[in-house]
Coordinates of C-alpha atoms in Angstrom, one line a residue:
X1 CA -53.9 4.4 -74.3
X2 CA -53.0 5.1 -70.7
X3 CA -52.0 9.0 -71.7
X4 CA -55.3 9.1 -73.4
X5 CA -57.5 8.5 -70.5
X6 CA -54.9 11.0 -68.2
X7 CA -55.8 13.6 -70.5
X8 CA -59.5 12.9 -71.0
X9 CA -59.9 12.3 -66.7
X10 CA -57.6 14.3 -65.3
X11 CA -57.0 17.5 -67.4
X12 CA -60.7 17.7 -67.9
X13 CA -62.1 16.9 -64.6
X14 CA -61.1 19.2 -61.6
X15 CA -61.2 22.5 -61.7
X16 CA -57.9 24.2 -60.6
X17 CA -54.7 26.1 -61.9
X18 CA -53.5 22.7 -63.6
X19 CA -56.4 21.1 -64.7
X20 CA -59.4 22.1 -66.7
X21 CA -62.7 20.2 -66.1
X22 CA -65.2 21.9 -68.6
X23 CA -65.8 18.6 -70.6
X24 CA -65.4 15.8 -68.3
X25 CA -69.0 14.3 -68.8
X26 CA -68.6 14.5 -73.1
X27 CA -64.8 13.3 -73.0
X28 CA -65.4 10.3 -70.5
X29 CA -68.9 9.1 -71.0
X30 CA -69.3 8.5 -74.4
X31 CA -72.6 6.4 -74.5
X32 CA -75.3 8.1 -76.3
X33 CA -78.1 6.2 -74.9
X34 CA -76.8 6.5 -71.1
X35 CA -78.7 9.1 -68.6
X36 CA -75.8 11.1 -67.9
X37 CA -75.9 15.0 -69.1
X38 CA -73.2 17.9 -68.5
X39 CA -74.9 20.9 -66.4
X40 CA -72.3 23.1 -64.8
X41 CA -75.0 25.5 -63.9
X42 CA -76.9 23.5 -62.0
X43 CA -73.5 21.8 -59.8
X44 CA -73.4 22.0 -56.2
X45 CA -70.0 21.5 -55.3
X46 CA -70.7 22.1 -51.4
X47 CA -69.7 19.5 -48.4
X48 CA -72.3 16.3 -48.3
X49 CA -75.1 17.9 -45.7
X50 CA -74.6 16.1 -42.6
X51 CA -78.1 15.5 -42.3
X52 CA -78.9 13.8 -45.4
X53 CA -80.6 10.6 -44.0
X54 CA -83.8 13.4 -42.9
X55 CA -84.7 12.4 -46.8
X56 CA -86.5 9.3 -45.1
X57 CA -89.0 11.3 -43.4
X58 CA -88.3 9.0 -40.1
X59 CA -88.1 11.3 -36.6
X60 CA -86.6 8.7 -34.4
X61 CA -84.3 8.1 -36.9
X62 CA -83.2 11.5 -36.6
X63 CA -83.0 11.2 -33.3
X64 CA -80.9 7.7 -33.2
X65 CA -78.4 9.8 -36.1
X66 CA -77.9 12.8 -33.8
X67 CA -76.9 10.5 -31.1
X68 CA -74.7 8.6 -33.1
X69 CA -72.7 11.5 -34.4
X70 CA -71.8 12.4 -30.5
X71 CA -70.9 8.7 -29.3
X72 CA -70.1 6.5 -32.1
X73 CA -66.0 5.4 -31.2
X74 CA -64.9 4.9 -35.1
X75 CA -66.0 8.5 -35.4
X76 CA -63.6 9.6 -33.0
X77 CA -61.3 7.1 -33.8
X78 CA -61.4 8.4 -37.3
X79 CA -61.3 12.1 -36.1
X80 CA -57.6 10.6 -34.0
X81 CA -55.9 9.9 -36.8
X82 CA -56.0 13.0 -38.4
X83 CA -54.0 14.7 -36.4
X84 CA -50.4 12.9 -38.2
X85 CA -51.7 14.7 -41.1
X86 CA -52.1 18.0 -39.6
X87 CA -48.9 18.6 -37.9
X88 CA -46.8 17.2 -40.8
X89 CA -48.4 19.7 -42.7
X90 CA -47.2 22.8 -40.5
X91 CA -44.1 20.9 -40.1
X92 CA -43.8 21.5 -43.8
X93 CA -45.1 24.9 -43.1
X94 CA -42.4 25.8 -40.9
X95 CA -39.5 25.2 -42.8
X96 CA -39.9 28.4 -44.8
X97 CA -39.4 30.5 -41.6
X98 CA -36.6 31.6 -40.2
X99 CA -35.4 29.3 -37.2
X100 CA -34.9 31.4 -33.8
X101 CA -33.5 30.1 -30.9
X102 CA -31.6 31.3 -27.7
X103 CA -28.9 30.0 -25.7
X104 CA -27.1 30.3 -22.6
X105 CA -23.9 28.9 -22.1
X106 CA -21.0 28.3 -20.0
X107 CA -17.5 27.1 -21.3
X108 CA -14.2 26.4 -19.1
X109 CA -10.9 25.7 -20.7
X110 CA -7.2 25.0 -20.0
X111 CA -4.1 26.2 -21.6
X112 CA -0.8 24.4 -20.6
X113 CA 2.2 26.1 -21.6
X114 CA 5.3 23.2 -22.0
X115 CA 8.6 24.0 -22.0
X116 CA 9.8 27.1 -24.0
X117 CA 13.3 28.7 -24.3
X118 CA 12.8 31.9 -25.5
X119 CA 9.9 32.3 -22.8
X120 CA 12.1 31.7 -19.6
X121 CA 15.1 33.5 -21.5
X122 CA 12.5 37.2 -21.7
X123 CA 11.6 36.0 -17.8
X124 CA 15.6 36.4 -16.6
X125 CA 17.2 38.3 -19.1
X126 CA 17.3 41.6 -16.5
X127 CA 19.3 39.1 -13.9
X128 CA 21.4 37.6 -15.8
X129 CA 24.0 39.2 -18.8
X130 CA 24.1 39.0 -22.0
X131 CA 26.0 35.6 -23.1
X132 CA 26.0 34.3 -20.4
X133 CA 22.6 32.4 -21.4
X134 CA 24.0 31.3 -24.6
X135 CA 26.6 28.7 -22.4
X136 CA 23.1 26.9 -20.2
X137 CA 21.9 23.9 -21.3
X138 CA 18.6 22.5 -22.1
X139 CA 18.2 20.9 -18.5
X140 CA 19.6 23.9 -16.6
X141 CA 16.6 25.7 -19.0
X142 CA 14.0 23.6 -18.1
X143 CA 14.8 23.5 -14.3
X144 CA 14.4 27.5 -14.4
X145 CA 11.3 27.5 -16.0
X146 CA 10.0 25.2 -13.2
X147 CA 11.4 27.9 -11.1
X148 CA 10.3 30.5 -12.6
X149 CA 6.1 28.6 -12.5
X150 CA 6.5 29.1 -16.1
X151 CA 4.9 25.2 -17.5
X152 CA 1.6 25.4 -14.8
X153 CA -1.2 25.6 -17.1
X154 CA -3.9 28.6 -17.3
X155 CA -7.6 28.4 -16.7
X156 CA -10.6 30.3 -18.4
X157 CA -14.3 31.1 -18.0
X158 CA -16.3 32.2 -20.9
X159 CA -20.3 33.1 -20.1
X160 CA -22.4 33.6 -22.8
X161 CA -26.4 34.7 -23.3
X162 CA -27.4 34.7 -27.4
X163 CA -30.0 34.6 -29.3
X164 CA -29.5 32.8 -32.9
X165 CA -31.8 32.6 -36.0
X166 CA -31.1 30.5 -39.4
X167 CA -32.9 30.7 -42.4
X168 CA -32.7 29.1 -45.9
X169 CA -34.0 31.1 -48.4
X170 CA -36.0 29.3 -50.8
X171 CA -34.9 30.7 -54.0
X172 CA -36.2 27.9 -56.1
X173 CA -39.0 27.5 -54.3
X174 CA -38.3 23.9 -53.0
X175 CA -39.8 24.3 -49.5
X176 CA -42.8 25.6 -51.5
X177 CA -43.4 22.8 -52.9
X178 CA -42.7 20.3 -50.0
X179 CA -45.1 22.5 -48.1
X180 CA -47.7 22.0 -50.4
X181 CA -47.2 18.8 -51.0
X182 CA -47.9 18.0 -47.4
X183 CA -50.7 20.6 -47.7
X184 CA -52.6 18.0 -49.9
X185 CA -51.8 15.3 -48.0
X186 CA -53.9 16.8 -45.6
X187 CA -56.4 17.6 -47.1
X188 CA -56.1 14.0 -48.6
X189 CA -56.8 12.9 -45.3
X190 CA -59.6 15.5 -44.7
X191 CA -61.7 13.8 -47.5
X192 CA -60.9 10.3 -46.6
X193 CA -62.1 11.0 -43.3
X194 CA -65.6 12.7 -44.4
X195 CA -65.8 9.6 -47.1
X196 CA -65.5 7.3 -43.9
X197 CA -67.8 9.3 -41.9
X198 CA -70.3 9.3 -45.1
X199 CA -69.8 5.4 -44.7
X200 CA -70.2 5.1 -41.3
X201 CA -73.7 7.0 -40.9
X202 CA -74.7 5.6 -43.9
X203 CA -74.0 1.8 -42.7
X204 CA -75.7 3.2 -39.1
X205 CA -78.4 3.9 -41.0
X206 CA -78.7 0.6 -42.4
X207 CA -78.7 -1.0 -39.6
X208 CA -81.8 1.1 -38.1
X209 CA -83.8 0.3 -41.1
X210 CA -82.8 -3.5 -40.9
X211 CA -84.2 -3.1 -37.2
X212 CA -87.5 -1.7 -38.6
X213 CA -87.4 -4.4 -41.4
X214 CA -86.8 -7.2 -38.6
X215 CA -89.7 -5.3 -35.9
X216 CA -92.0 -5.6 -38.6
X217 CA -91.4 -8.9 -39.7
X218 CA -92.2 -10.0 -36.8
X219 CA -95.6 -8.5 -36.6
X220 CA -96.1 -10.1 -39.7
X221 CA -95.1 -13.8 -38.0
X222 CA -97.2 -12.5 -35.2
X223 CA -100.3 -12.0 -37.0
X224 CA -99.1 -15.6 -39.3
X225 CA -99.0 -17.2 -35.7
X226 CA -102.6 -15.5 -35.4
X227 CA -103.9 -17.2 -38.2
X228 CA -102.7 -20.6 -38.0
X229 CA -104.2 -20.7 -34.3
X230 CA -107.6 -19.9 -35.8
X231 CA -107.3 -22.4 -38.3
X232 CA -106.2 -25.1 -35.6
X233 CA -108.8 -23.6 -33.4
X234 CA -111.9 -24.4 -36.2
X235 CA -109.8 -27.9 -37.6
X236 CA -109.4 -29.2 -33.7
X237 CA -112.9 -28.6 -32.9
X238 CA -114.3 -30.4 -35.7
X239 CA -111.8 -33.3 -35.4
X240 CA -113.0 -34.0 -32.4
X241 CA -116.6 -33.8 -33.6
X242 CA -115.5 -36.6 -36.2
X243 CA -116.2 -33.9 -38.4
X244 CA -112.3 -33.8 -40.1
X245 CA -109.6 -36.4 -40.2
X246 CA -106.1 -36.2 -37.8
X247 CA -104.5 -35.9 -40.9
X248 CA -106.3 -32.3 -40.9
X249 CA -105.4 -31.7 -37.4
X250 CA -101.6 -32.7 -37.4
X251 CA -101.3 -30.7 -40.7
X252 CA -102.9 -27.6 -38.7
X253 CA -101.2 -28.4 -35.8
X254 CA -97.9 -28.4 -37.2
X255 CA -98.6 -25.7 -39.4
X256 CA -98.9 -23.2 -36.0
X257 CA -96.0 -24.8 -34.3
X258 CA -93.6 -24.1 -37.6
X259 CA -95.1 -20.8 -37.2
X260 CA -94.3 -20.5 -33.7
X261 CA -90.7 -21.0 -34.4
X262 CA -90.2 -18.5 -37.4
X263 CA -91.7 -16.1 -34.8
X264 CA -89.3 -16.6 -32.2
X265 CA -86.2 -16.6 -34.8
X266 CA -87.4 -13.2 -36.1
X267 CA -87.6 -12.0 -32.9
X268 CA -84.1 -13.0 -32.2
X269 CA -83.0 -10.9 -35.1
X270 CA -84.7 -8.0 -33.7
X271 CA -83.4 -8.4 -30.3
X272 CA -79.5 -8.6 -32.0
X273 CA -79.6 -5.6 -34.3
X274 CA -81.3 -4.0 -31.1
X275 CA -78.4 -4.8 -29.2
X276 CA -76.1 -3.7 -32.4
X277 CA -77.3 -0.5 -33.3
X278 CA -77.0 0.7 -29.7
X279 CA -73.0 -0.4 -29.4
X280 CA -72.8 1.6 -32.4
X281 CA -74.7 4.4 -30.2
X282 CA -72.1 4.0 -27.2
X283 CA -74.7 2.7 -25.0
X284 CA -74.7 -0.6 -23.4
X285 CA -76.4 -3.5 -25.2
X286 CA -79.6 -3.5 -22.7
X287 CA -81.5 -4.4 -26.1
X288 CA -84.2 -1.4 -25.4
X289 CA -83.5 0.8 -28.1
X290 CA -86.7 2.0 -29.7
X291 CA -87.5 2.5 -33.2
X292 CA -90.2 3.2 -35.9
X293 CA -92.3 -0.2 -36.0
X294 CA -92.7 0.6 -39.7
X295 CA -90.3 1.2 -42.8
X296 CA -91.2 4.3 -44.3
X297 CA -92.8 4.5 -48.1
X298 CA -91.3 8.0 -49.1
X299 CA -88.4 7.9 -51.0
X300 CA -86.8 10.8 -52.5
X301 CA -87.2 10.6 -56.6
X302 CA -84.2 10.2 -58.7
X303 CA -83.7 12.6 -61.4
X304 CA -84.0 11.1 -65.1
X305 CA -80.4 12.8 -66.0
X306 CA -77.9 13.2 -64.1
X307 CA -75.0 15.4 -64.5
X308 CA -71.6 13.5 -64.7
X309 CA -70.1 16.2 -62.5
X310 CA -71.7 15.0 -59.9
X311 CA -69.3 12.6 -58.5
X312 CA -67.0 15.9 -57.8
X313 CA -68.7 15.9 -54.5
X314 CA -67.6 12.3 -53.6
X315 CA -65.1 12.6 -50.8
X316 CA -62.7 9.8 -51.7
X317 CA -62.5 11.2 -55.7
X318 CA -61.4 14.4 -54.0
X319 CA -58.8 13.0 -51.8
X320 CA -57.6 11.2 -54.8
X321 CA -57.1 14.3 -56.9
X322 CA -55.8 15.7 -53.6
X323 CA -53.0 12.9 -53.6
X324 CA -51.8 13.8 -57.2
X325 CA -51.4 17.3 -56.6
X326 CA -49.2 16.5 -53.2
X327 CA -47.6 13.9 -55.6
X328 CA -47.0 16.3 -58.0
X329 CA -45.6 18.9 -55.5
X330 CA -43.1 16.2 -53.9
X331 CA -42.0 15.1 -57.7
X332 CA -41.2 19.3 -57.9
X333 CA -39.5 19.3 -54.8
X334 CA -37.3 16.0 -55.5
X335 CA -36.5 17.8 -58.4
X336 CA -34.7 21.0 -57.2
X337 CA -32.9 19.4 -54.5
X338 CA -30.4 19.4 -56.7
X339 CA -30.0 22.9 -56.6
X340 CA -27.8 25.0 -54.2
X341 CA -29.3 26.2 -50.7
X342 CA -28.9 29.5 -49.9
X343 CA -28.7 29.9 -45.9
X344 CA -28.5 32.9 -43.6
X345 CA -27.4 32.6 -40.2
X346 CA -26.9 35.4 -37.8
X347 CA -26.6 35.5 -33.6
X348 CA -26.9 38.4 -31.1
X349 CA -26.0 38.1 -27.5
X350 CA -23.6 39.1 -24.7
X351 CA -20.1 37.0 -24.0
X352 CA -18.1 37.6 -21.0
X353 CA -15.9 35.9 -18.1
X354 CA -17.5 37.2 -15.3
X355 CA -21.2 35.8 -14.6
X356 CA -22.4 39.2 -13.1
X357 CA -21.3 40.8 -16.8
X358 CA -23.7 38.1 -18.4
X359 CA -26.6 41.1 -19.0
X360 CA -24.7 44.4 -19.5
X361 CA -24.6 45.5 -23.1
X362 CA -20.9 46.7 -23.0
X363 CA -19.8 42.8 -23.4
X364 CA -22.1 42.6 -26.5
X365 CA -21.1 40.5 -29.6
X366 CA -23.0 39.6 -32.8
X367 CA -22.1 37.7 -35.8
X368 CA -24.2 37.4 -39.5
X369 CA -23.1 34.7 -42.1
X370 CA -24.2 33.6 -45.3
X371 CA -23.2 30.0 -47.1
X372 CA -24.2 28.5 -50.2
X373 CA -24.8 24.0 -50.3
X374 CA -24.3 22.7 -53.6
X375 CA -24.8 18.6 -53.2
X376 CA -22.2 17.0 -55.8
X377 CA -22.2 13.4 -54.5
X378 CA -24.7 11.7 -52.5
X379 CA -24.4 8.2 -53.1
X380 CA -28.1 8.1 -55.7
X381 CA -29.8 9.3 -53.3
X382 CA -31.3 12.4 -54.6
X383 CA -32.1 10.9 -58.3
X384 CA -33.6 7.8 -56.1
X385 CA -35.9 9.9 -54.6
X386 CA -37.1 11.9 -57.9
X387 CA -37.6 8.5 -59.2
X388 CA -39.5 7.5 -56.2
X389 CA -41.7 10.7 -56.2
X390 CA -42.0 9.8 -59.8
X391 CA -43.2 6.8 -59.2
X392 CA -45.8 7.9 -56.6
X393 CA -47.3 10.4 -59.0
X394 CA -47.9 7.3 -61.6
X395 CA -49.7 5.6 -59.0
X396 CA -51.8 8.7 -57.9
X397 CA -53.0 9.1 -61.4
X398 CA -53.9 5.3 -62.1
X399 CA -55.6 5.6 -59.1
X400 CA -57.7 8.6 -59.7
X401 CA -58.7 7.1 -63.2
X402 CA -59.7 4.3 -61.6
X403 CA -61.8 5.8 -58.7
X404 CA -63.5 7.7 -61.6
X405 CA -64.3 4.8 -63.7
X406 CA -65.6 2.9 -60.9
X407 CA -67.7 5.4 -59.1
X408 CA -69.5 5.5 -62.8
X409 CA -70.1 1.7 -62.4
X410 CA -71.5 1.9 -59.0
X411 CA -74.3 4.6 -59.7
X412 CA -75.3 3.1 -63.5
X413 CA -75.7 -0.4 -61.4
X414 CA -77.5 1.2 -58.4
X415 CA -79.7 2.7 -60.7
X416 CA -80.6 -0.1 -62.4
X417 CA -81.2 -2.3 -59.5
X418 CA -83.3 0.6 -58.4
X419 CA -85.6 -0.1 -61.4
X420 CA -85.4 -4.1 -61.2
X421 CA -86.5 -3.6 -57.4
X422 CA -89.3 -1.7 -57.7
X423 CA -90.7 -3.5 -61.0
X424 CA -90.4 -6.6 -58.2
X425 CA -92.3 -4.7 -55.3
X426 CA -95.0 -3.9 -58.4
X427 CA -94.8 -7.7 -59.2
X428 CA -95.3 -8.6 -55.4
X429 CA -97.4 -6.1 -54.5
X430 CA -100.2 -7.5 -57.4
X431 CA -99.3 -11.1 -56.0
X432 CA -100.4 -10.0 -52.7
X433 CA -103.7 -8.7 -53.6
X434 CA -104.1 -12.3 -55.2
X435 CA -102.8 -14.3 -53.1
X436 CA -104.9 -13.0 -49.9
X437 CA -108.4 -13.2 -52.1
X438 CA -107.2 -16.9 -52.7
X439 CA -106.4 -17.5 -49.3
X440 CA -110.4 -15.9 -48.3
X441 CA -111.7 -18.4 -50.9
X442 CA -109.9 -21.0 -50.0
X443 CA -111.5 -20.8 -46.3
X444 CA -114.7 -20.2 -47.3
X445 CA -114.9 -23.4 -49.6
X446 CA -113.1 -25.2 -46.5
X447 CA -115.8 -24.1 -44.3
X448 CA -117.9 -25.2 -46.7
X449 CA -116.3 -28.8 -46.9
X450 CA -115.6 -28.2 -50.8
X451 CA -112.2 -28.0 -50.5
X452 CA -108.9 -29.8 -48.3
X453 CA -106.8 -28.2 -45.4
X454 CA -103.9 -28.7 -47.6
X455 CA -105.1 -26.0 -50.3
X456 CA -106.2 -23.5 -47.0
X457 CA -102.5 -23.9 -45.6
X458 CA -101.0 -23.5 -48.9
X459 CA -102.9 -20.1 -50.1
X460 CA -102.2 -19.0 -46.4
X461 CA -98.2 -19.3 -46.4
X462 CA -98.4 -18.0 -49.7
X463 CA -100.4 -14.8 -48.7
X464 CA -97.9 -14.1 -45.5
X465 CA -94.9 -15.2 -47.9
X466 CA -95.7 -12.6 -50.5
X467 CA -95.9 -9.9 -47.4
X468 CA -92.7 -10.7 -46.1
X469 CA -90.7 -10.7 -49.6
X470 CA -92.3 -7.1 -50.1
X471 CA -91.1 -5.6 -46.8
X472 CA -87.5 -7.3 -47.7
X473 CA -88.0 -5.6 -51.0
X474 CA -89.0 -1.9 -49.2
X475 CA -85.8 -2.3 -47.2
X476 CA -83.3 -3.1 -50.0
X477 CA -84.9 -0.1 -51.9
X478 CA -83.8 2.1 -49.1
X479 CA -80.7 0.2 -48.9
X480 CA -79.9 1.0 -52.7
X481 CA -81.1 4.4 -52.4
X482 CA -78.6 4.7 -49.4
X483 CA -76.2 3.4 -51.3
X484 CA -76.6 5.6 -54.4
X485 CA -76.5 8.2 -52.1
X486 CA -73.1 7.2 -51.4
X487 CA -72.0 7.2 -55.1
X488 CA -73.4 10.2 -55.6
X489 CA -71.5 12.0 -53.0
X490 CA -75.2 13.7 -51.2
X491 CA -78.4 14.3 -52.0
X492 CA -79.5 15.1 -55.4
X493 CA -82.9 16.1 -55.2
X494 CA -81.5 19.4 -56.1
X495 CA -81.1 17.8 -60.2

């Protein structure tokens, strides 16, 4: 089973020299009643555009976004911590050139000469005739070499300027494979980091629209406040005409004062995400940020089908992909390490015992060598590490089938609570209309003493109720649609 979906994922998903993607929508999404449709004509495999959130029509929301791109600190943190990525890479890279290095070096040694019999015999043999050494004994040697300053040792002074280079050639091409390999780790990193960055603006984002939400929230408590002072106003005039009971009046009155409160809590909200949004700006929290007062109504339209390829855009699928092929490129190179390395070495330079002959090119020396490493015993190690690679690969793949099959999940449910939210904001929208026409009647038959406070109240809380859930709705539809835009990988107004 788990082979199975490799082959239906992997080999059919992204397009390269391994893998063949041509039927990835009709091999993984099987579902004949789903919205999903293969179009490789219409694909636009570019980078997400940076600019995405313009979509919402909202200038000072542009203007907040620019901003936040320059300042915001887990930007640059993220930006940071690429840079492990990038120089392992040409680490990697480097290996396949030869090494060049120079050198300058000094070396003194010593020489003692001990005791030696045929030495001191060549260093008196014109004084003294022949046989006549053959009767002197070892001490009466010894005590002429001392004579003689034959056992004082001798000193030396070697100067050297070279220039050396080593290089393994990579026959099998196993520093090929480790480059690449680190190649696609960094480009692993490369995705991850504009997936975060994708996440990052669009959570920004969210919190500038929850700012609008809250701003205009509370000029719907402020005109709720409004209202329940005119109704106290017209109830606390007649109560104290004896027209209306205090039952009317403390009802009213605490009607406005309730009011009151919800007002000031909203306002609170509004004053924190204020204070949030412009951390996340890198400007202190002096809670004057401004904002659009008003969530914005245009929404860009979803497409009725959708091709599957369109999740080849999302960042983190691509950095997942990416991972396999540097898996699969460290499993190659595990793999040939137990092959021989084939090294060149070679030096060029100037050697000498006199400092002042350090540069003159009659004291020249050079020396090129060749050597062949064939590992026969190293303790496991190698097969240890083809098993680990091995092992890493495995992961990389369940992983990638996973990412897959998720991101499908995500965008079939943001979709559908797409359609469940706006049938609601239909719903609400309807109760609105009929909830304010009860709330008119309801004070026109009060005014008319035909009905109680209690049903004026009601209709009214109802009316400013069904106003509020309808903003909350407008801002979790931009919230999905933010979202979706996230499982989708961009825009697709282009489907």
């Amino acid at each position: 089973m788990y082979k199975s979906i490799i082959s239906l994922v992997i080999f059919l998903f992204y397009s390269c020299a391994i893998y063949n993607d041509e039927e990835l929508s009709n091999k993984v999404i099987k579902n004949e009643n789903d919205n999903w449709e293969s179009i490789n004509d219409k694909m636009n495999h570019g980078p997400i555009d940076q600019k995405w959130w313009n979509i919402f029509e909202d200038p000072q929301l542009n203007l907040v976004m620019e901003v936040f791109l320059s300042n915001n600190y887990d930007l640059k943190l993220a930006i940071s911590s690429l840079e492990s990525s990038k120089q392992l890479a040409v680490y990697n890279a480097g290996k396949m050139l030869p090494d060049i290095s120079a050198q300058i070096n000094n070396q003194r040694g010593e020489q003692y000469f001990y005791f030696d019999k045929s030495q001191i015999r060549e260093g008196i043999e014109d004084v003294i005739p022949e046989g006549i050494t053959d009767q002197i004994s070892d001490d009466d040697w010894e005590e002429l070499g001392e004579q003689l300053d034959l056992g004082d040792p001798s000193y030396t002074n070697i100067y050297g300027l070279n220039l050396t280079s080593q290089w393994e050639i990579d026959t099998w091409g196993k520093l090929y494979s480790k480059k690449i390999s680190a190649k696609k780790e960094y480009e692993a990193s490369l995705n991850e980091y504009a997936y975060l960055q994708f996440s990052l603006i669009s959570q920004a984002v969210k919190i500038y629209f929850s700012l609008v939400e809250s701003k205009e929230q509370v000029a719907l408590a402020d005109s709720s406040v409004s209202a329940y002072k005119d109704i106290f106003s017209i109830v606390e005039q007649r109560y104290n005409q004896g027209v209306r009971s205090s039952l009317d009046y403390r009802l009213a009155k605490s009607n406005l004062l309730i009011s009151e409160a919800s007002l000031e809590r909203k306002k609170m909200i509004v004053d924190n995400l204020t204070r949030e949004m412009e951390v996340l700006l890198g400007f202190y929290p002096s809670g004057t940020l401004e904002t659009s007062n008003n969530l914005g109504t245009s929404l860009p339209s979803i497409p009725k089908n959708l091709p599957s390829e369109i999740i080849q855009r999302r960042p983190d699928i691509i950095a997942s992909y990416n991972k396999i092929e540097s898996s699969f490129s460290d499993l190659d190179y595990a793999k040939k390490m137990k092959f021989p390395s084939f090294n060149l070495t070679g030096s060029i330079g100037t050697s000498t015992d006199d400092l002042n002959n350090l540069l003159d090119g009659d004291f020249s020396v050079w020396n090129l060598g060749a050597n062949i490493t064939l590992p026969i015993f190293q303790s496991g190690k190698i097969k240890a590490y083809q098993n680990l690679s091995k092992s890493a690969l495995e992961q990389a793949e369940i992983q990638y089938v996973y990412s897959i099959l998720k991101a499908f999940s995500e965008i079939e449910n943001k979709l559908s609570t797409d359609t469940m939210l706006n049938r609601q904001l239909v719903s609400l929208s309807e109760a609105y209309i009929q909830s304010k026409e009860a709330y008119l009647l309801a004070k026109d038959r009060y005014d008319k003493g035909l009905t109680n406070l209690i049903t004026v109240l009601d209709s009214q809380k109802r009316m400013f109720d069904t106003n509020s859930q309808m903003i909350s709705i407008q801002k979790l539809l931009i919230d999905n649609r933010i979202d979706l835009l996230i499982c989708l990988g961009g825009e697709f107004d282009e489907f």
